Coordinates of C-alpha atoms in Angstrom, one line a residue:
Chain A
M531 CA 18.7 -8.4 -28.4
S532 CA 21.4 -10.4 -26.7
D533 CA 22.2 -7.5 -24.4
I534 CA 18.9 -7.9 -22.6
A535 CA 20.5 -10.5 -20.3
E536 CA 23.4 -8.1 -19.5
R537 CA 21.0 -5.2 -18.8
V538 CA 18.9 -7.3 -16.5
K539 CA 22.0 -8.5 -14.6
K540 CA 23.2 -4.9 -14.3
I541 CA 19.9 -3.8 -12.7
V542 CA 20.0 -6.8 -10.3
V543 CA 23.6 -6.0 -9.3
E544 CA 22.9 -2.4 -8.7
H545 CA 19.6 -2.9 -6.9
L546 CA 20.5 -5.8 -4.6
G547 CA 24.2 -4.8 -4.1
V548 CA 25.4 -8.3 -5.0
E549 CA 28.5 -9.4 -7.0
A550 CA 28.0 -9.8 -10.8
A551 CA 29.4 -13.3 -10.5
Q552 CA 26.5 -14.3 -8.2
V553 CA 23.9 -13.2 -10.7
K554 CA 23.6 -16.4 -12.7
E555 CA 20.5 -17.2 -14.7
D556 CA 19.3 -19.8 -12.2
A557 CA 19.9 -17.6 -9.2
K558 CA 16.7 -17.0 -7.2
F559 CA 16.2 -13.4 -6.2
I560 CA 14.9 -14.2 -2.7
D561 CA 16.7 -17.5 -1.8
D562 CA 20.1 -16.8 -3.5
L563 CA 20.5 -13.1 -3.9
G564 CA 19.1 -12.0 -0.5
A565 CA 16.2 -10.0 -1.9
D566 CA 13.1 -9.3 0.3
S567 CA 9.6 -9.2 -1.1
L568 CA 9.8 -5.5 -1.5
D569 CA 13.0 -5.8 -3.4
T570 CA 11.3 -8.1 -5.9
V571 CA 8.6 -5.5 -6.5
E572 CA 11.2 -2.9 -7.0
L573 CA 13.2 -5.0 -9.4
V574 CA 10.0 -5.5 -11.5
M575 CA 9.5 -1.8 -11.5
A576 CA 13.1 -1.2 -12.6
F577 CA 12.7 -3.8 -15.4
E578 CA 9.6 -2.1 -16.6
E579 CA 11.3 1.3 -16.7
E580 CA 14.5 0.0 -18.4
F581 CA 12.7 -2.0 -21.1
G582 CA 9.6 0.2 -21.5
I583 CA 7.2 -2.7 -20.8
E584 CA 4.5 -3.5 -18.4
I585 CA 4.8 -6.6 -16.3
P586 CA 1.4 -7.6 -14.9
D587 CA 1.1 -8.8 -11.3
D588 CA 0.4 -12.4 -12.3
A589 CA 3.5 -12.5 -14.5
A590 CA 5.6 -10.7 -11.9
E591 CA 4.8 -13.4 -9.4
K592 CA 6.3 -16.0 -11.6
I593 CA 9.6 -14.2 -12.1
Q594 CA 11.6 -15.8 -9.4
T595 CA 15.0 -16.2 -11.0
V596 CA 17.3 -14.0 -13.0
G597 CA 16.6 -16.3 -16.0
D598 CA 12.8 -15.9 -15.5
A599 CA 13.2 -12.1 -15.8
I600 CA 15.4 -12.4 -18.9
G601 CA 13.0 -14.8 -20.5
F602 CA 9.9 -12.7 -19.8
I603 CA 11.6 -9.5 -21.1
K604 CA 12.9 -11.2 -24.2
S605 CA 9.5 -12.4 -25.2
N606 CA 7.8 -9.1 -24.3
A607 CA 10.3 -6.3 -25.1
K608 CA 9.7 -4.2 -28.1
Chain B
M211 CA 11.0 23.1 11.9
F212 CA 8.4 21.3 9.8
D213 CA 9.3 23.1 6.6
L214 CA 7.6 21.4 3.7
T215 CA 9.1 23.5 0.9
G216 CA 9.5 21.4 -2.3
K217 CA 7.2 18.6 -1.0
T218 CA 4.0 17.7 -2.7
A219 CA 0.8 16.5 -0.9
L220 CA -2.6 15.0 -1.9
V221 CA -5.4 15.6 0.6
T222 CA -8.7 13.7 0.1
G223 CA -11.9 15.1 1.6
A224 CA -10.4 18.6 1.2
S225 CA -13.8 20.1 0.8
G226 CA -14.6 19.2 4.4
G227 CA -13.8 21.1 7.6
I228 CA -10.8 19.1 8.7
G229 CA -9.5 18.3 5.2
G230 CA -9.6 22.0 4.3
A231 CA -7.6 22.9 7.4
I232 CA -5.1 20.2 6.6
A233 CA -4.6 21.4 3.1
R234 CA -4.2 25.0 4.3
A235 CA -1.6 24.0 6.9
L236 CA 0.5 21.9 4.5
H237 CA 0.3 24.7 2.0
R238 CA 1.4 27.3 4.6
Q239 CA 4.5 25.1 5.4
G240 CA 5.5 25.4 1.7
A241 CA 4.0 22.2 0.2
T242 CA 2.4 22.0 -3.2
V243 CA -1.1 20.7 -2.6
T244 CA -3.6 18.7 -4.6
L245 CA -7.1 19.0 -3.2
S246 CA -9.5 16.1 -3.8
G247 CA -13.1 15.6 -2.9
T248 CA -16.5 15.2 -4.4
R249 CA -17.7 18.8 -4.1
A250 CA -15.8 20.5 -7.0
E251 CA -17.1 24.0 -6.1
A252 CA -15.8 23.9 -2.6
L253 CA -12.4 22.6 -3.8
E254 CA -12.2 25.4 -6.4
A255 CA -13.0 28.0 -3.7
L256 CA -10.2 26.6 -1.5
K257 CA -7.8 26.6 -4.5
A258 CA -8.7 30.3 -5.1
E259 CA -8.0 31.0 -1.5
L260 CA -4.6 29.3 -1.4
G261 CA -3.4 30.5 -4.8
E262 CA -0.2 29.1 -6.3
R263 CA 1.0 25.6 -5.7
T264 CA -2.5 24.3 -5.6
H265 CA -4.3 21.8 -7.9
V266 CA -7.8 20.4 -7.8
I267 CA -8.8 16.9 -8.8
A268 CA -12.4 15.8 -7.9
A269 CA -12.8 12.1 -7.4
R270 CA -15.2 9.7 -5.7
M271 CA -13.6 7.3 -3.2
D272 CA -16.2 4.5 -3.8
D273 CA -15.0 3.9 -7.4
P274 CA -11.8 2.0 -8.0
A275 CA -11.3 3.6 -11.4
E276 CA -11.6 7.1 -10.0
I277 CA -9.1 6.3 -7.3
D278 CA -6.5 5.1 -9.7
R279 CA -7.1 8.1 -11.9
L280 CA -6.7 10.4 -8.9
A281 CA -3.4 8.9 -8.0
K282 CA -2.1 9.2 -11.5
E283 CA -3.4 12.7 -12.1
A284 CA -2.0 14.0 -8.8
E285 CA 1.4 12.6 -9.6
A286 CA 1.2 14.1 -13.1
A287 CA 0.1 17.5 -11.8
M288 CA 2.7 17.8 -9.1
G289 CA 5.5 15.7 -10.7
K290 CA 5.6 13.4 -7.7
L291 CA 3.6 12.6 -4.6
D292 CA 5.4 12.8 -1.2
I293 CA 2.6 13.2 1.3
L294 CA -0.8 11.4 1.1
V295 CA -3.4 12.5 3.6
N296 CA -6.3 10.1 3.5
N297 CA -9.0 12.2 5.1
A298 CA -12.1 11.4 3.0
G299 CA -14.8 9.9 5.1
I300 CA -18.5 9.6 5.4
T301 CA -20.9 8.6 8.2
R302 CA -24.2 6.6 7.9
D303 CA -25.1 6.5 11.6
N304 CA -27.7 4.0 12.8
I305 CA -28.1 1.7 15.8
S306 CA -26.9 -1.7 14.7
M307 CA -30.3 -3.3 15.0
R308 CA -31.5 -0.9 12.3
M309 CA -28.4 -0.6 10.3
K310 CA -28.9 -1.5 6.6
D311 CA -26.4 -3.5 4.6
E312 CA -25.9 -0.5 2.4
E313 CA -25.1 1.8 5.3
W314 CA -22.5 -0.7 6.6
E315 CA -21.0 -1.3 3.2
K316 CA -20.9 2.2 2.0
V317 CA -19.0 3.4 5.1
L318 CA -16.5 0.6 4.9
Q319 CA -16.1 1.1 1.1
V320 CA -15.3 4.8 1.3
N321 CA -13.5 5.1 4.6
L322 CA -11.4 1.9 4.6
T323 CA -11.3 0.3 1.1
G324 CA -11.0 3.6 -0.7
T325 CA -8.1 4.6 1.6
F326 CA -6.3 1.3 1.0
R327 CA -6.7 1.6 -2.8
L328 CA -5.4 5.1 -3.0
T329 CA -2.5 4.3 -0.7
R330 CA -1.6 1.3 -2.8
A331 CA -1.6 3.4 -5.9
A332 CA 0.6 6.1 -4.3
M333 CA 3.1 3.6 -2.9
R334 CA 4.9 2.8 -6.1
G335 CA 6.3 6.3 -6.6
M336 CA 7.1 6.7 -2.9
M337 CA 9.1 3.4 -3.0
K338 CA 11.1 4.5 -6.0
R339 CA 12.0 7.8 -4.5
R340 CA 12.7 6.4 -1.1
F341 CA 10.5 8.9 0.6
G342 CA 6.8 9.0 1.6
R343 CA 4.4 10.1 4.3
V344 CA 1.0 8.5 4.5
I345 CA -1.3 10.0 7.1
N346 CA -4.6 8.4 7.6
I347 CA -7.3 10.4 9.5
T348 CA -9.0 7.9 11.7
S349 CA -11.1 8.8 14.8
I350 CA -11.3 8.4 18.5
V351 CA -14.4 6.2 18.0
G352 CA -12.2 3.7 16.1
V353 CA -10.5 3.0 19.5
T354 CA -13.4 3.7 21.9
G355 CA -16.4 2.7 19.9
N356 CA -19.6 4.8 19.7
P357 CA -23.2 3.8 19.8
G358 CA -24.8 4.3 16.5
Q359 CA -21.5 4.2 14.6
A360 CA -20.7 0.5 14.4
N361 CA -19.8 0.9 10.7
Y362 CA -17.8 4.1 11.1
A363 CA -16.0 2.8 14.2
A364 CA -15.1 -0.5 12.4
A365 CA -13.8 1.4 9.4
K366 CA -11.7 3.8 11.5
A367 CA -10.3 0.9 13.6
G368 CA -9.5 -0.9 10.4
L369 CA -7.5 2.1 9.3
I370 CA -5.3 1.8 12.4
G371 CA -4.6 -1.9 11.8
M372 CA -4.0 -1.3 8.1
S373 CA -1.6 1.6 8.9
K374 CA 0.5 -0.5 11.3
S375 CA 0.8 -3.2 8.6
L376 CA 1.8 -0.8 5.9
A377 CA 4.2 0.9 8.2
Q378 CA 6.0 -2.4 8.7
E379 CA 6.1 -3.2 5.0
L380 CA 7.4 0.2 4.0
A381 CA 9.6 1.4 6.8
S382 CA 12.8 0.2 5.1
R383 CA 12.0 2.5 2.1
A384 CA 11.8 5.6 4.4
I385 CA 8.0 5.7 4.0
T386 CA 6.1 6.3 7.2
V387 CA 2.5 5.5 7.7
N388 CA 0.6 7.0 10.7
C389 CA -2.8 7.9 11.8
V390 CA -4.3 11.0 13.4
A391 CA -7.3 10.4 15.5
P392 CA -9.4 13.4 16.2
G393 CA -11.8 13.6 19.1
F394 CA -14.8 15.9 18.8
I395 CA -13.9 18.7 16.4
A396 CA -16.1 21.7 15.5
T397 CA -16.9 21.0 11.8
P398 CA -20.1 20.7 9.7
M399 CA -20.1 17.0 10.7
T400 CA -20.5 17.9 14.4
D401 CA -22.6 21.0 13.8
V402 CA -25.6 18.8 13.2
L403 CA -25.5 17.6 16.8
T404 CA -28.1 19.1 19.2
D405 CA -27.0 21.3 22.1
D406 CA -27.9 18.4 24.5
Q407 CA -25.7 16.0 22.5
K408 CA -22.9 18.5 22.6
K409 CA -23.3 19.0 26.3
G410 CA -23.1 15.3 26.8
I411 CA -20.0 15.1 24.8
L412 CA -18.3 18.0 26.6
A413 CA -18.9 16.3 29.9
R414 CA -16.4 13.7 28.8
V415 CA -13.8 16.1 27.4
P416 CA -11.4 17.4 30.1
A417 CA -10.5 20.3 27.9
D418 CA -14.2 21.3 28.1
R419 CA -14.4 22.4 24.5
L420 CA -14.6 21.0 21.0
G421 CA -11.3 20.8 19.1
T422 CA -10.6 22.9 16.0
P423 CA -9.7 21.6 12.6
E424 CA -6.4 23.6 12.9
E425 CA -5.4 21.5 15.9
I426 CA -5.8 18.3 13.8
A427 CA -3.9 19.9 10.9
A428 CA -1.0 20.7 13.2
G429 CA -0.6 17.0 14.0
V430 CA -0.7 16.2 10.3
V431 CA 2.0 18.8 9.5
Y432 CA 4.2 17.2 12.2
L433 CA 3.8 13.7 10.8
A434 CA 4.4 14.9 7.3
S435 CA 7.6 16.6 8.2
D436 CA 11.2 15.4 7.9
E437 CA 11.4 15.8 11.7
A438 CA 8.9 12.9 12.1
A439 CA 11.0 10.4 9.9
Y440 CA 11.4 8.0 12.9
V441 CA 7.7 8.0 13.7
T442 CA 5.7 5.2 12.0
G443 CA 2.8 3.0 12.7
Q444 CA 1.5 5.3 15.4
T445 CA -1.8 6.9 16.1
L446 CA -1.7 10.5 17.3
H447 CA -4.8 11.2 19.4
I448 CA -5.9 14.8 19.4
N449 CA -9.0 14.9 21.6
G450 CA -8.7 17.3 24.5
G451 CA -8.1 14.4 26.9
M452 CA -11.3 12.7 26.0
A453 CA -9.5 9.4 25.8
M454 CA -6.0 8.7 26.9
I455 CA -4.7 5.7 25.1

């Protein structure tokens, strides 16, 4: 499932309107990619939809970087 | 103006006087309506009256599981939820010296906490679709206070503060959150007042009459409409001039 990272990055690019080059694994959604707190909620919702998973609130709070998202989805996607 | 064709609405407390009028008015403007409340018979009767584009989901607002179920089932029944009218409310009047903890807590739980829970559950879909109307039915007494209603006034004032906060959180997603604050309206809730009490109230109402549920519903229709897209965090007072705030 190596395409998980690509799919995550694509969602981030589309949702936040940032350049793909900015979406590095250590990029923080809020500090580096200009997301506001609602954007982060919406990103989590978009990931849930794309990968058919549920991301509980306490896990969602820990997803702060692109890499965090990829890591969570890799270990939880079916 | 105020055409709601293609829109979907959930009205809580739809078995009551004001809630029923709100549901009728939204339906008349073209919206699909889900009626919620605790009295299933009254809800079914209203559904029979309205005909097509109407669903019934009975639910208790003091039970978190029921509230989550209501939000889910309403979305499932209508395909989406555009307009949420939080109208469900109860009173347990008593002077504060005599007010029991249960009376205080029950009113806060249904009128304020229940409204927050249902709104939170409905927000997700509204955020995704970049459209939403949340209309909370508060009360004049939430702003002016009323002896014997410390619990009710606190809950209704709480709704106003909550609505302003949600309005700021959600404005960028084209979701508006507003309140409608009725004054004294002729409903079963005010029918129990004695003639002397009514006289005393009318002495304070420049319009010199009780309001009608339809006059409250008209305010809700406006706030639900596309025309009101730039109105958020506001409280629309409909009270015959009883308080001008």
